Short mmCIF file of N, CA and C in Angstrom, two decimals:
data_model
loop_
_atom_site.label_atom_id
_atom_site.label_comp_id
_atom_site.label_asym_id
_atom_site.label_seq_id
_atom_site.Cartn_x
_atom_site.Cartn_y
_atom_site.Cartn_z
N UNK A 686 51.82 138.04 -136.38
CA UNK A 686 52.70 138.84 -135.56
C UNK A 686 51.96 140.05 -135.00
N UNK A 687 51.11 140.81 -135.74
CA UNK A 687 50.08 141.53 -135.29
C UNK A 687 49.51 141.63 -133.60
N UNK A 688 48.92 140.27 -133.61
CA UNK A 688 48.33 139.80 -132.06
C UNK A 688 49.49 140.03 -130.93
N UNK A 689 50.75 140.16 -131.55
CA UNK A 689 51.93 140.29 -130.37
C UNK A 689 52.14 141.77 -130.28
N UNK A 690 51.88 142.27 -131.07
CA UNK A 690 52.27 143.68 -130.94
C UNK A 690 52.00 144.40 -129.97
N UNK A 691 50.54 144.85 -129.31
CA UNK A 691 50.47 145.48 -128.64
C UNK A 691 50.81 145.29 -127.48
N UNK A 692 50.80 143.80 -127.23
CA UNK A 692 51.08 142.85 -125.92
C UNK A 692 53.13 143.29 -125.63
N UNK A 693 53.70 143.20 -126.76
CA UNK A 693 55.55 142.97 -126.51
C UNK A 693 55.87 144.47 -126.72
N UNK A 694 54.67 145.11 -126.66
CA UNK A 694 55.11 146.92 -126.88
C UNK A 694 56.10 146.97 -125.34
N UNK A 695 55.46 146.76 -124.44
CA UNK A 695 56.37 146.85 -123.39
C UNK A 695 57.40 145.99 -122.84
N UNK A 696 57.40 144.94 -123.09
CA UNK A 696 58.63 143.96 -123.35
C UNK A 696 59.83 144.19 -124.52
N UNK A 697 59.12 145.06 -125.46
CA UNK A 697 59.59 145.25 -126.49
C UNK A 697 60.63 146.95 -126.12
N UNK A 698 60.44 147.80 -125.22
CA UNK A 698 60.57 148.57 -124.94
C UNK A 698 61.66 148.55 -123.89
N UNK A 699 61.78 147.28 -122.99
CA UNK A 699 62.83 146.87 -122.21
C UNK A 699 63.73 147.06 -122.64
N UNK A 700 63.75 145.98 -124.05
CA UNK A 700 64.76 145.21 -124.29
C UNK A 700 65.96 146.52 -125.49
N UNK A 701 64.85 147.78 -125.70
CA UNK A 701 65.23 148.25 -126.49
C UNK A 701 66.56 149.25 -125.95
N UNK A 702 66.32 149.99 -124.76
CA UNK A 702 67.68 150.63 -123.75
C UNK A 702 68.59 149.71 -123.80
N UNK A 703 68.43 148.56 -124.37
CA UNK A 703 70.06 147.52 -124.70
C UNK A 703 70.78 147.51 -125.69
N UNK A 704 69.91 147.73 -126.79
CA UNK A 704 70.18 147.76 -128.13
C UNK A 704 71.40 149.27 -128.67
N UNK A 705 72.27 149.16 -127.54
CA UNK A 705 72.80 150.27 -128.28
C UNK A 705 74.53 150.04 -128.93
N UNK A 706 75.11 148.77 -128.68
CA UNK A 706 75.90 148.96 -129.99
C UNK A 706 75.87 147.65 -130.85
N UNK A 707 76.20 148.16 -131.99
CA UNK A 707 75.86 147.51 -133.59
C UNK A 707 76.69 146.35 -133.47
N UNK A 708 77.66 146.35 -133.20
CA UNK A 708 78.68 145.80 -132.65
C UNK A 708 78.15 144.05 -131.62
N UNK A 709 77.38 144.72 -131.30
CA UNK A 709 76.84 143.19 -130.68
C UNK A 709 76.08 142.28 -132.13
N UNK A 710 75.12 142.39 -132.56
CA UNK A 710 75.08 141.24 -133.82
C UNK A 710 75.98 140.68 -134.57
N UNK A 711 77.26 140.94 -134.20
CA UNK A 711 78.23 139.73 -134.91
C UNK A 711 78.88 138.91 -133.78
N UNK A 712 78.54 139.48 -132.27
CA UNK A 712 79.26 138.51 -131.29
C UNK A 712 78.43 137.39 -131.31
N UNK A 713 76.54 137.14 -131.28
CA UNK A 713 75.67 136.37 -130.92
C UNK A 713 75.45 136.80 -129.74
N UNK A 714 75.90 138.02 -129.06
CA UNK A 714 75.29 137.95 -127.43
C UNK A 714 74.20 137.40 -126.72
N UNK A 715 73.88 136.95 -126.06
CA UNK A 715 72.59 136.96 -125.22
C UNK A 715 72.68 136.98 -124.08
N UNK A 716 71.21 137.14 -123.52
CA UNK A 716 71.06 137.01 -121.99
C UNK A 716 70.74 135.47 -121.76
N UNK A 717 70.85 135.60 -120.47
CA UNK A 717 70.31 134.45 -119.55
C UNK A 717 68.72 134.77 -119.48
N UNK A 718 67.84 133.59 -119.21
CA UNK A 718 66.62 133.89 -118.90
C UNK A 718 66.14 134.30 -118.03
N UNK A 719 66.84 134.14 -116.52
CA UNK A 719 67.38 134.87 -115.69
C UNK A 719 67.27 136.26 -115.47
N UNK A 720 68.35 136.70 -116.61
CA UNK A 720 68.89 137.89 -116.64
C UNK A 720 67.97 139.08 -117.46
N UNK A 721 67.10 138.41 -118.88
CA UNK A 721 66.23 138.61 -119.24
C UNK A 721 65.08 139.16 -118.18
N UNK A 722 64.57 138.03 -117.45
CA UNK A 722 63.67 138.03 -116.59
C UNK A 722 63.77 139.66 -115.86
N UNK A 723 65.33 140.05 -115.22
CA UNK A 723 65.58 140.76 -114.12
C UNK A 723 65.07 142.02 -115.09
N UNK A 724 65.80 142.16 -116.21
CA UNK A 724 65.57 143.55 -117.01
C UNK A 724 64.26 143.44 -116.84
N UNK A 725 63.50 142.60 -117.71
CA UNK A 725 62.15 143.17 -118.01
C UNK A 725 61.38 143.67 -116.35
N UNK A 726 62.00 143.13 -115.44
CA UNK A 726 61.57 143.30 -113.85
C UNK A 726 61.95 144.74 -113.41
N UNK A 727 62.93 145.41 -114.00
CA UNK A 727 63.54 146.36 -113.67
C UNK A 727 62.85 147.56 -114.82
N UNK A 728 62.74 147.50 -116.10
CA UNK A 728 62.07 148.18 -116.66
C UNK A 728 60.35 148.43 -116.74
N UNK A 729 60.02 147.22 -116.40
CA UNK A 729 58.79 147.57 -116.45
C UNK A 729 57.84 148.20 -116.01
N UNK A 730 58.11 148.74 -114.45
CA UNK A 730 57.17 149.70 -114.24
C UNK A 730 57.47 151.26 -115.12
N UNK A 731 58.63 151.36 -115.55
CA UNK A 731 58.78 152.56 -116.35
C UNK A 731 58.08 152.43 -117.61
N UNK A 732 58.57 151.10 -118.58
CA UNK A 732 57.29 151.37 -119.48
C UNK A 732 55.70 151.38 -119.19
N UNK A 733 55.42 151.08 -118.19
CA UNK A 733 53.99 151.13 -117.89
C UNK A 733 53.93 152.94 -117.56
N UNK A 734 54.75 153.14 -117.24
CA UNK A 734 54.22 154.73 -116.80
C UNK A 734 54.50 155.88 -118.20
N UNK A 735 55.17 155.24 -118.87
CA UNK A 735 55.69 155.74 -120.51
C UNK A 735 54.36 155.63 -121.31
N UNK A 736 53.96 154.44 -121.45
CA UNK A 736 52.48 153.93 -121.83
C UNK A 736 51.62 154.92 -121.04
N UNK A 737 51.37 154.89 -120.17
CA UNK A 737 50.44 155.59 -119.60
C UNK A 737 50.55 157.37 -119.99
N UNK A 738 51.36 157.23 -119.86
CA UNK A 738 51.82 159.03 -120.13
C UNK A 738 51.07 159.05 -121.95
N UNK A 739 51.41 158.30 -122.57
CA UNK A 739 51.32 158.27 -123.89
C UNK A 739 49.34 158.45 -124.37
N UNK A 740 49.04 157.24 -123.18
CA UNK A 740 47.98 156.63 -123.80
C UNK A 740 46.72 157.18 -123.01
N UNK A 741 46.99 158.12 -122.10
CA UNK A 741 45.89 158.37 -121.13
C UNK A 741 44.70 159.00 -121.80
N UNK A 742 45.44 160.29 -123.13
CA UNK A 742 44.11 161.02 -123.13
C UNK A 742 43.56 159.82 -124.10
N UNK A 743 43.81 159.07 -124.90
CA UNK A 743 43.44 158.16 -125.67
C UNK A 743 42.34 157.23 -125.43
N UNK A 744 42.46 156.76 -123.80
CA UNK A 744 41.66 155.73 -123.31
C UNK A 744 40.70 156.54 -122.04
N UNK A 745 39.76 156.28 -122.23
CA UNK A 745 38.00 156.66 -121.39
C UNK A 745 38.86 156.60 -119.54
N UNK A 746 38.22 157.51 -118.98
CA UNK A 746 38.33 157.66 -117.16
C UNK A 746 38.39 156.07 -116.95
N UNK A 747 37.23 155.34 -117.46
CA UNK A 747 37.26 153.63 -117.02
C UNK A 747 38.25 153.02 -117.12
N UNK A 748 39.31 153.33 -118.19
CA UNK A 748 39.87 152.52 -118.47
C UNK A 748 40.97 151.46 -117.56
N UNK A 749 41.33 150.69 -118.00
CA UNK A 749 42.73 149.96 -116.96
C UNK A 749 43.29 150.57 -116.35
N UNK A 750 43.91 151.25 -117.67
CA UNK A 750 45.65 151.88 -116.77
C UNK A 750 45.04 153.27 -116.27
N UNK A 751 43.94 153.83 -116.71
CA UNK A 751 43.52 155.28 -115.63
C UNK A 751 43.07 154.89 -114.52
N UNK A 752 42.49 154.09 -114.39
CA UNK A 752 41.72 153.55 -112.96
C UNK A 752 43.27 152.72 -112.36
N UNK A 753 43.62 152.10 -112.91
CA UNK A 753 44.73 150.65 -111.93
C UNK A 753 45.83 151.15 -112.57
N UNK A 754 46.23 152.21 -113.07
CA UNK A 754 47.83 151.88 -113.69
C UNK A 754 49.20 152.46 -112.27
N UNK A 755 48.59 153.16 -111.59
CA UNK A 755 49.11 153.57 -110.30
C UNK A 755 49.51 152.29 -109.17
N UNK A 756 48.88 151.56 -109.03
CA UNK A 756 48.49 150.30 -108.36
C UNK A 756 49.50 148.78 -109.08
N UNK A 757 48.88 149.18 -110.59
CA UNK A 757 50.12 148.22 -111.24
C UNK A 757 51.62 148.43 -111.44
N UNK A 758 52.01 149.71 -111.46
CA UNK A 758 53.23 150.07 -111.25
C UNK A 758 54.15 150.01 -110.01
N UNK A 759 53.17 150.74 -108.64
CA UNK A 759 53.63 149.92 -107.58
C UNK A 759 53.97 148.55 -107.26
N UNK A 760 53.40 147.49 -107.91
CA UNK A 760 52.88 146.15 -108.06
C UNK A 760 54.64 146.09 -108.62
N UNK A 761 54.92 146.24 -109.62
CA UNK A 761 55.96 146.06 -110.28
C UNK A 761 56.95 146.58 -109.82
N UNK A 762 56.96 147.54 -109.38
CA UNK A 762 58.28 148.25 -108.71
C UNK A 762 58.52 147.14 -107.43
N UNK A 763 57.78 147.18 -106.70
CA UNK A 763 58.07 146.11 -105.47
C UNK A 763 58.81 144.94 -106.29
N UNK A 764 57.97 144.36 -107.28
CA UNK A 764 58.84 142.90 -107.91
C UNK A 764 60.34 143.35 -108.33
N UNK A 765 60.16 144.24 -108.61
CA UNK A 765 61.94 144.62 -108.93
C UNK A 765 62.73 145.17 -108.40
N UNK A 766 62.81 144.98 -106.84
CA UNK A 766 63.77 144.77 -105.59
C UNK A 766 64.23 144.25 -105.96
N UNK A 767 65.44 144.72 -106.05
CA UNK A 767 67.01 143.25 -106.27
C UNK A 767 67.22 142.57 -107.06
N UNK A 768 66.23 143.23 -108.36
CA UNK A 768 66.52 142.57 -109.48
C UNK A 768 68.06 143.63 -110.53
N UNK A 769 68.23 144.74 -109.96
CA UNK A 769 68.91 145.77 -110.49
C UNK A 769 70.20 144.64 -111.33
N UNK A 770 70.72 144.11 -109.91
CA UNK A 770 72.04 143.78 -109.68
C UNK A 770 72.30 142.59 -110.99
N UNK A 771 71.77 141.76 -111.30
CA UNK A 771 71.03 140.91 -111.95
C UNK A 771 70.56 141.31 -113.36
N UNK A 772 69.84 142.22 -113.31
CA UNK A 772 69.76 142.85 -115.03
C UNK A 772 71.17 143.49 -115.34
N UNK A 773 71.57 144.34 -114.39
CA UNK A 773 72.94 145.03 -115.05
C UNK A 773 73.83 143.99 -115.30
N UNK A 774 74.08 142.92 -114.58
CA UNK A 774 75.50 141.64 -115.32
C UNK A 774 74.78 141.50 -116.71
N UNK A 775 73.66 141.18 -117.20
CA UNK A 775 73.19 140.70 -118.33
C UNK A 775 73.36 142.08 -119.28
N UNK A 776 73.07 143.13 -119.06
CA UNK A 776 73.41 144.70 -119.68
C UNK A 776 75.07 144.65 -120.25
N UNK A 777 75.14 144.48 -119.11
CA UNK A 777 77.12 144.56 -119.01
C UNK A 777 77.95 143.76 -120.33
N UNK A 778 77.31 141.90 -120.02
CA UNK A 778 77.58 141.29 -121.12
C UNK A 778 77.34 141.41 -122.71
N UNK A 779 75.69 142.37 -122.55
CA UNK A 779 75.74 142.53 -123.63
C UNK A 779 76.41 143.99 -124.68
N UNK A 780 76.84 145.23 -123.83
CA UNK A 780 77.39 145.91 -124.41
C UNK A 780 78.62 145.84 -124.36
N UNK A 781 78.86 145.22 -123.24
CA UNK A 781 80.63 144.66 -122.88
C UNK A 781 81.80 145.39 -123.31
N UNK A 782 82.27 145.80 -123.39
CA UNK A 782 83.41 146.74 -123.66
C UNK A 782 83.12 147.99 -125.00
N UNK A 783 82.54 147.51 -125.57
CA UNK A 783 81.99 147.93 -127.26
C UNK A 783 81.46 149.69 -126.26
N UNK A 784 81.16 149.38 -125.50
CA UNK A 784 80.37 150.80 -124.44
C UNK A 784 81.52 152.09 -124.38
N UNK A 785 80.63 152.99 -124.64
CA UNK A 785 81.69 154.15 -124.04
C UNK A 785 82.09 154.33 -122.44
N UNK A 786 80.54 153.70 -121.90
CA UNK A 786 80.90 153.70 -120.35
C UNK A 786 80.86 152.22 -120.26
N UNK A 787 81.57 152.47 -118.69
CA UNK A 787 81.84 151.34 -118.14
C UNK A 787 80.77 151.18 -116.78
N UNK A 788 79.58 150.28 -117.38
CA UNK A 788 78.32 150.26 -116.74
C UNK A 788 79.15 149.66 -115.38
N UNK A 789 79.92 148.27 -115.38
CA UNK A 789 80.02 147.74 -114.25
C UNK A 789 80.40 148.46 -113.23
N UNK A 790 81.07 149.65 -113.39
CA UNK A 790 81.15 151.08 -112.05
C UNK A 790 80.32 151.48 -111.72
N UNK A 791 79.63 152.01 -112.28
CA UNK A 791 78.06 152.31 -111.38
C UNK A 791 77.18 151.60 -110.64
N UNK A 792 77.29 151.88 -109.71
CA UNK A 792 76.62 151.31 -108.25
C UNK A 792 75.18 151.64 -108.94
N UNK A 793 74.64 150.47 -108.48
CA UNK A 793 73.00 150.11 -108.68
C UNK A 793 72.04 152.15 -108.15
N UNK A 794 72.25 152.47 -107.44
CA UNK A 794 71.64 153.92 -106.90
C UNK A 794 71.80 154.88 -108.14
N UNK A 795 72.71 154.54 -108.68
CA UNK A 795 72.90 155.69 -109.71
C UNK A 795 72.36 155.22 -111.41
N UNK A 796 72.04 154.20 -111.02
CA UNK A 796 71.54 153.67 -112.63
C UNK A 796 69.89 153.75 -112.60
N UNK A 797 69.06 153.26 -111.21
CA UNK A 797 67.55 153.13 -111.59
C UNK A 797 67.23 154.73 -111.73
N UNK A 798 67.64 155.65 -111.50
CA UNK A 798 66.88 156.93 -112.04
C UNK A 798 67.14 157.17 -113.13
N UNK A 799 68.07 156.46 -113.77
CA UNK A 799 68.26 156.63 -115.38
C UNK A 799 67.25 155.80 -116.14
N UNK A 800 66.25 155.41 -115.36
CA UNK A 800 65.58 154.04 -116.32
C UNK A 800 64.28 155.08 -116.65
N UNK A 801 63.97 155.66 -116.21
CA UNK A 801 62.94 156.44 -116.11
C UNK A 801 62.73 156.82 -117.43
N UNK A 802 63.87 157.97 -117.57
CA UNK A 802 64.39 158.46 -118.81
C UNK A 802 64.55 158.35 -120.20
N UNK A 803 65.07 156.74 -120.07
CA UNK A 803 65.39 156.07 -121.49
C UNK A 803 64.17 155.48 -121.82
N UNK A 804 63.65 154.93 -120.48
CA UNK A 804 62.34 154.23 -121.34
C UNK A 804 61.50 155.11 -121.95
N UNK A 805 61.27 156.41 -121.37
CA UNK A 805 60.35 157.60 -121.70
C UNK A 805 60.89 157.91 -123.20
N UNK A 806 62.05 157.85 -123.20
CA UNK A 806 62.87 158.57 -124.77
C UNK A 806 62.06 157.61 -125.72
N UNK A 807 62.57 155.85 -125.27
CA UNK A 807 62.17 155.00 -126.51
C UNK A 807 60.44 154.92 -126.46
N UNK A 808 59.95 155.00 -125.64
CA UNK A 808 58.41 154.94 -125.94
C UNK A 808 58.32 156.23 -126.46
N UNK A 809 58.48 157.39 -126.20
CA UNK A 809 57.98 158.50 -126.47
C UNK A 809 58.34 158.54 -127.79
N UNK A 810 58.63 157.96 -128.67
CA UNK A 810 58.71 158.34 -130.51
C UNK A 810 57.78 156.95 -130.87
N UNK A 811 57.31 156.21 -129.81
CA UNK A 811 56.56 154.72 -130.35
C UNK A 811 55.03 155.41 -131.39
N UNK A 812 54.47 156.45 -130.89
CA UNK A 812 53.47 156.77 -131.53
C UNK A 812 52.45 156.04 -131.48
N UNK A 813 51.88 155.26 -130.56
CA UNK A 813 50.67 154.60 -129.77
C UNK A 813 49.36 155.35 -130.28
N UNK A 814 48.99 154.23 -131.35
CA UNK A 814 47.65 155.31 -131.82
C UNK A 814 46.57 154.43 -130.92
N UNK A 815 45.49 154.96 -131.10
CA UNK A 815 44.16 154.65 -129.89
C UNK A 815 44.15 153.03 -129.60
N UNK A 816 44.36 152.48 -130.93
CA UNK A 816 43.50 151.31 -131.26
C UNK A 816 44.90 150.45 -130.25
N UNK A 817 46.14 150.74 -130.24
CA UNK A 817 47.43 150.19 -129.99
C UNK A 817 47.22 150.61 -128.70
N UNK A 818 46.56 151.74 -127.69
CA UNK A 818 46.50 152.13 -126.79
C UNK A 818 45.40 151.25 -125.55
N UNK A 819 44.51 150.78 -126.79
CA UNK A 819 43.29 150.11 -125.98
C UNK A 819 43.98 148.68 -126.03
N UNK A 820 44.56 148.04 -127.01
CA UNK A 820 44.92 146.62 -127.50
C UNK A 820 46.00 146.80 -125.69
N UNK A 821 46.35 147.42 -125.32
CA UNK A 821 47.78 147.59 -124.29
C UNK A 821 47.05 147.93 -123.07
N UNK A 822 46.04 148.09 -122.91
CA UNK A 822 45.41 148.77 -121.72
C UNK A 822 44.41 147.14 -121.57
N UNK A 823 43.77 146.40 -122.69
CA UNK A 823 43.42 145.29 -122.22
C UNK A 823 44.39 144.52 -121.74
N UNK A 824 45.64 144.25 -122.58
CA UNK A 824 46.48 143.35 -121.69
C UNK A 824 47.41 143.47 -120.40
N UNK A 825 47.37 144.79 -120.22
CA UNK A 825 47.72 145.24 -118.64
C UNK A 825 46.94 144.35 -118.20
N UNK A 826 45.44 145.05 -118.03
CA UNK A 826 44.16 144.39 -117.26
C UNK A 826 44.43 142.45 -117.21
N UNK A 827 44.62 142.03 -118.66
CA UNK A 827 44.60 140.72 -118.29
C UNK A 827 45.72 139.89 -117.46
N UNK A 828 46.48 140.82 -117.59
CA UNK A 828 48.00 140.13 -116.60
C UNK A 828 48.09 141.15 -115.30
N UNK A 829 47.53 141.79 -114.78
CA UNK A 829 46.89 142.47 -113.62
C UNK A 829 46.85 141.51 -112.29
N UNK A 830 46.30 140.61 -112.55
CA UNK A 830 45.78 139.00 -111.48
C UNK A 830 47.21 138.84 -110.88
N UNK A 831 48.19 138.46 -112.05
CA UNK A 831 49.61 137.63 -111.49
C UNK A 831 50.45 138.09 -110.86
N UNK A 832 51.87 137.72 -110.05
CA UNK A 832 52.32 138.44 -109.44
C UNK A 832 53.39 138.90 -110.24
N UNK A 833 54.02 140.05 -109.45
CA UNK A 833 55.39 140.57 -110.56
C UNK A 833 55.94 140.03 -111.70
N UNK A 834 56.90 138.82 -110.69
CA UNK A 834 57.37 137.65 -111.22
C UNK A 834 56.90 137.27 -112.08
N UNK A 835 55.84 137.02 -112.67
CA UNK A 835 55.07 135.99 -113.75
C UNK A 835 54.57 137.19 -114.72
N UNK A 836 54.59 138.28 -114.40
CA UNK A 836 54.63 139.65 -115.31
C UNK A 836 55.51 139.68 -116.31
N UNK A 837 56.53 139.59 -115.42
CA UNK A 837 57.97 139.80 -116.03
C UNK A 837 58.45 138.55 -116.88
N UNK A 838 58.14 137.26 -116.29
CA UNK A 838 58.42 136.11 -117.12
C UNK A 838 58.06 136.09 -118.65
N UNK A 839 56.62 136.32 -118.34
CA UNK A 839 55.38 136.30 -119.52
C UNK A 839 56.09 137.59 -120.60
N UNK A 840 56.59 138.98 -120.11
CA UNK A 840 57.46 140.03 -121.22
C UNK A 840 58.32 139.26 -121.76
N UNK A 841 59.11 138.30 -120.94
CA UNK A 841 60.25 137.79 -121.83
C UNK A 841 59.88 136.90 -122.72
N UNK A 842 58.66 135.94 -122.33
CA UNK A 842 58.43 134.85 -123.31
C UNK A 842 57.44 135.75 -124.21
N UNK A 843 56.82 136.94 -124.40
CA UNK A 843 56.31 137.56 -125.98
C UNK A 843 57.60 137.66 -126.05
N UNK A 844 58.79 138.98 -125.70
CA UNK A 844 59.89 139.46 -126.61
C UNK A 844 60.75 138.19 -127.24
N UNK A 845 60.53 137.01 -126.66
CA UNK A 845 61.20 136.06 -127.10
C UNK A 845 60.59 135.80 -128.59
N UNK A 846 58.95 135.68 -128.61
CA UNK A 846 58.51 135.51 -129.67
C UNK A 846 58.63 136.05 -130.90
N UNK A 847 58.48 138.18 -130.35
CA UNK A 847 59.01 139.17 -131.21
C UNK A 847 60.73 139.04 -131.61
N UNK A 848 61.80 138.23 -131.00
CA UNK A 848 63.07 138.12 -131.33
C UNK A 848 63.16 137.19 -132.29
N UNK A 849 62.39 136.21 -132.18
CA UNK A 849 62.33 134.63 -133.09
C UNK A 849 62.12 135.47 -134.60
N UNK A 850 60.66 136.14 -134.26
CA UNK A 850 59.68 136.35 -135.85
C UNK A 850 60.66 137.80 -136.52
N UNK A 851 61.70 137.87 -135.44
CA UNK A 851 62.48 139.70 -136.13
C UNK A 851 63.87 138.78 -136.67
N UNK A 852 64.24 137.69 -136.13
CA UNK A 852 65.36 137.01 -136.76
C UNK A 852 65.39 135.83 -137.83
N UNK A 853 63.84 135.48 -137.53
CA UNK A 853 63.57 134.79 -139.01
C UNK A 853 63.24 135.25 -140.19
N UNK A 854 62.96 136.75 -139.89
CA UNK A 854 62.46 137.38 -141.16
C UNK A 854 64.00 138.12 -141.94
N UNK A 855 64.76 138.43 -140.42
CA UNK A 855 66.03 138.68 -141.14
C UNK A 855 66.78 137.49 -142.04
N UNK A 856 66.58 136.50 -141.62
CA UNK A 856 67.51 135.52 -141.97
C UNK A 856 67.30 135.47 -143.76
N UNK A 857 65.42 135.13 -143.39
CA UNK A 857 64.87 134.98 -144.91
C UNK A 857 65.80 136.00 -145.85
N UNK A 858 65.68 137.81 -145.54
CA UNK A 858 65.59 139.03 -145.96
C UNK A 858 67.45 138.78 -146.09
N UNK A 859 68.13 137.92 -145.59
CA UNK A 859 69.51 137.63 -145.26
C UNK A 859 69.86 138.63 -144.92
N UNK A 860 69.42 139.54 -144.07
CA UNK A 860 70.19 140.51 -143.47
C UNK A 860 71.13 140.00 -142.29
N UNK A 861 71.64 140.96 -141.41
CA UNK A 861 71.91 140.81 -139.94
C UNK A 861 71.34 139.76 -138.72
N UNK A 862 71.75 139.51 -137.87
CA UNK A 862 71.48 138.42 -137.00
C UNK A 862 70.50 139.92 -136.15
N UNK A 863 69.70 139.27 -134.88
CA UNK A 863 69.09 140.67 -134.51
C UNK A 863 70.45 140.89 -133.27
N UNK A 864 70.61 142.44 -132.36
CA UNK A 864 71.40 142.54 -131.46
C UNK A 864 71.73 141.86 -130.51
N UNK A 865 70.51 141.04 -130.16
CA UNK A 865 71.17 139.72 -129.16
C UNK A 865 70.29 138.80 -129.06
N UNK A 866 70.08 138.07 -128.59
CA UNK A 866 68.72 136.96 -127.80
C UNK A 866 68.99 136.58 -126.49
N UNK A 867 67.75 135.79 -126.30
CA UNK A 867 67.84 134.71 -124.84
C UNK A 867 68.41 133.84 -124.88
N UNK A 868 68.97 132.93 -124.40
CA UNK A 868 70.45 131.99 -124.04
C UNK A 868 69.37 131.09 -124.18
N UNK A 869 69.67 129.38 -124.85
CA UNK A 869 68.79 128.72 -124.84
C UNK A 869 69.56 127.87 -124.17
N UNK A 870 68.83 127.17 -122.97
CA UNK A 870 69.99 126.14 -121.95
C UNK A 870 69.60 126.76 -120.59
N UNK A 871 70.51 125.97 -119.90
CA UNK A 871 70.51 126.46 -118.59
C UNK A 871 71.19 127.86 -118.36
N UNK A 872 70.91 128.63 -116.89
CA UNK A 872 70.82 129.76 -116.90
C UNK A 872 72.44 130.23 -116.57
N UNK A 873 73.05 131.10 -116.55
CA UNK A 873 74.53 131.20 -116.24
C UNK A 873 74.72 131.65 -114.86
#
């Protein structure tokens, strides 16, 4: 599980601005892969700039994200045109009424400047030590080549992996189911 870590830090970081009531691990919620897809499309240039904020003095002038992390964020922001509309139904379902607010009122304009924010909150207590900083700055670089789309795919299939190995260990540990997963099947 190790080898996933530094890689689903930011997939892992998506998925985490969802995780906010307790209340969902006894429904089974999930997303669509779809819908999955759109979040991680919609968050991800924020965790890349969360990461970056975190990890800059950490990693050498050469590095990835000091040299390309400007370039990859643009890269990503473009892929997540019109994905807003699309992550928020999958948001919606999963806090679904259990919410103090009622996400489905807010018009798409008033929610992406909130992404900024939350992702900054949940990375900013992650504590990214060097070695977690360089392990994350190579795999920017190696998924750098692809386009948005296949950015964003590739976050969902690690967090999928990190959801499998966090709900099998619960199961063993018989705790709790985890707050939600990916829908296995066709997409809704």
């Amino acid at each position: 599980m190790k080898r996933f870590r530094a890689a689903s830090l930011i997939g892992w970081a998506t998925a985490c601005v969802m995780t906010a009531s307790p209340a969902l691990a006894q429904k089974g919620q999930c997303l669509t892969e779809g819908e999955a897809q759109s979040v991680a499309s919609v968050f991800a240039p924020s965790a890349v700039r969360a990461v970056r904020t975190q990890c800059a003095s950490r990693l050498g002038a050469d590095s990835y994200l000091n040299r390309s992390g400007d370039r990859l964020v643009a890269k990503l922001q473009a892929g997540a045109q019109g994905q807003l509309t699309n992550a928020m139904r999958g948001v919606i379902r999963l806090v679904g009424r259990d919410s103090q607010i009622d996400l489905s009122s807010l018009p798409p304009e008033m929610v992406q400047p909130l992404i900024d924010p939350l992702v900054q909150a949940k990375l900013g207590t992650a504590n990214i030590d060097a070695q977690g900083c360089r392990r994350i700055d190579r795999a920017l670089s190696l998924i750098d080549p692809l386009p948005a789309r296949n950015i964003s795919g590739l976050l969902v299939m690690v967090l999928q992996f990190d959801l499998d190995n966090r709900a099998q260990a619960k199961q063993s540990a018989g705790a709790n189911r985890p707050l939600f997963k990916i829908c296995e099947g066709p997409e809704n």
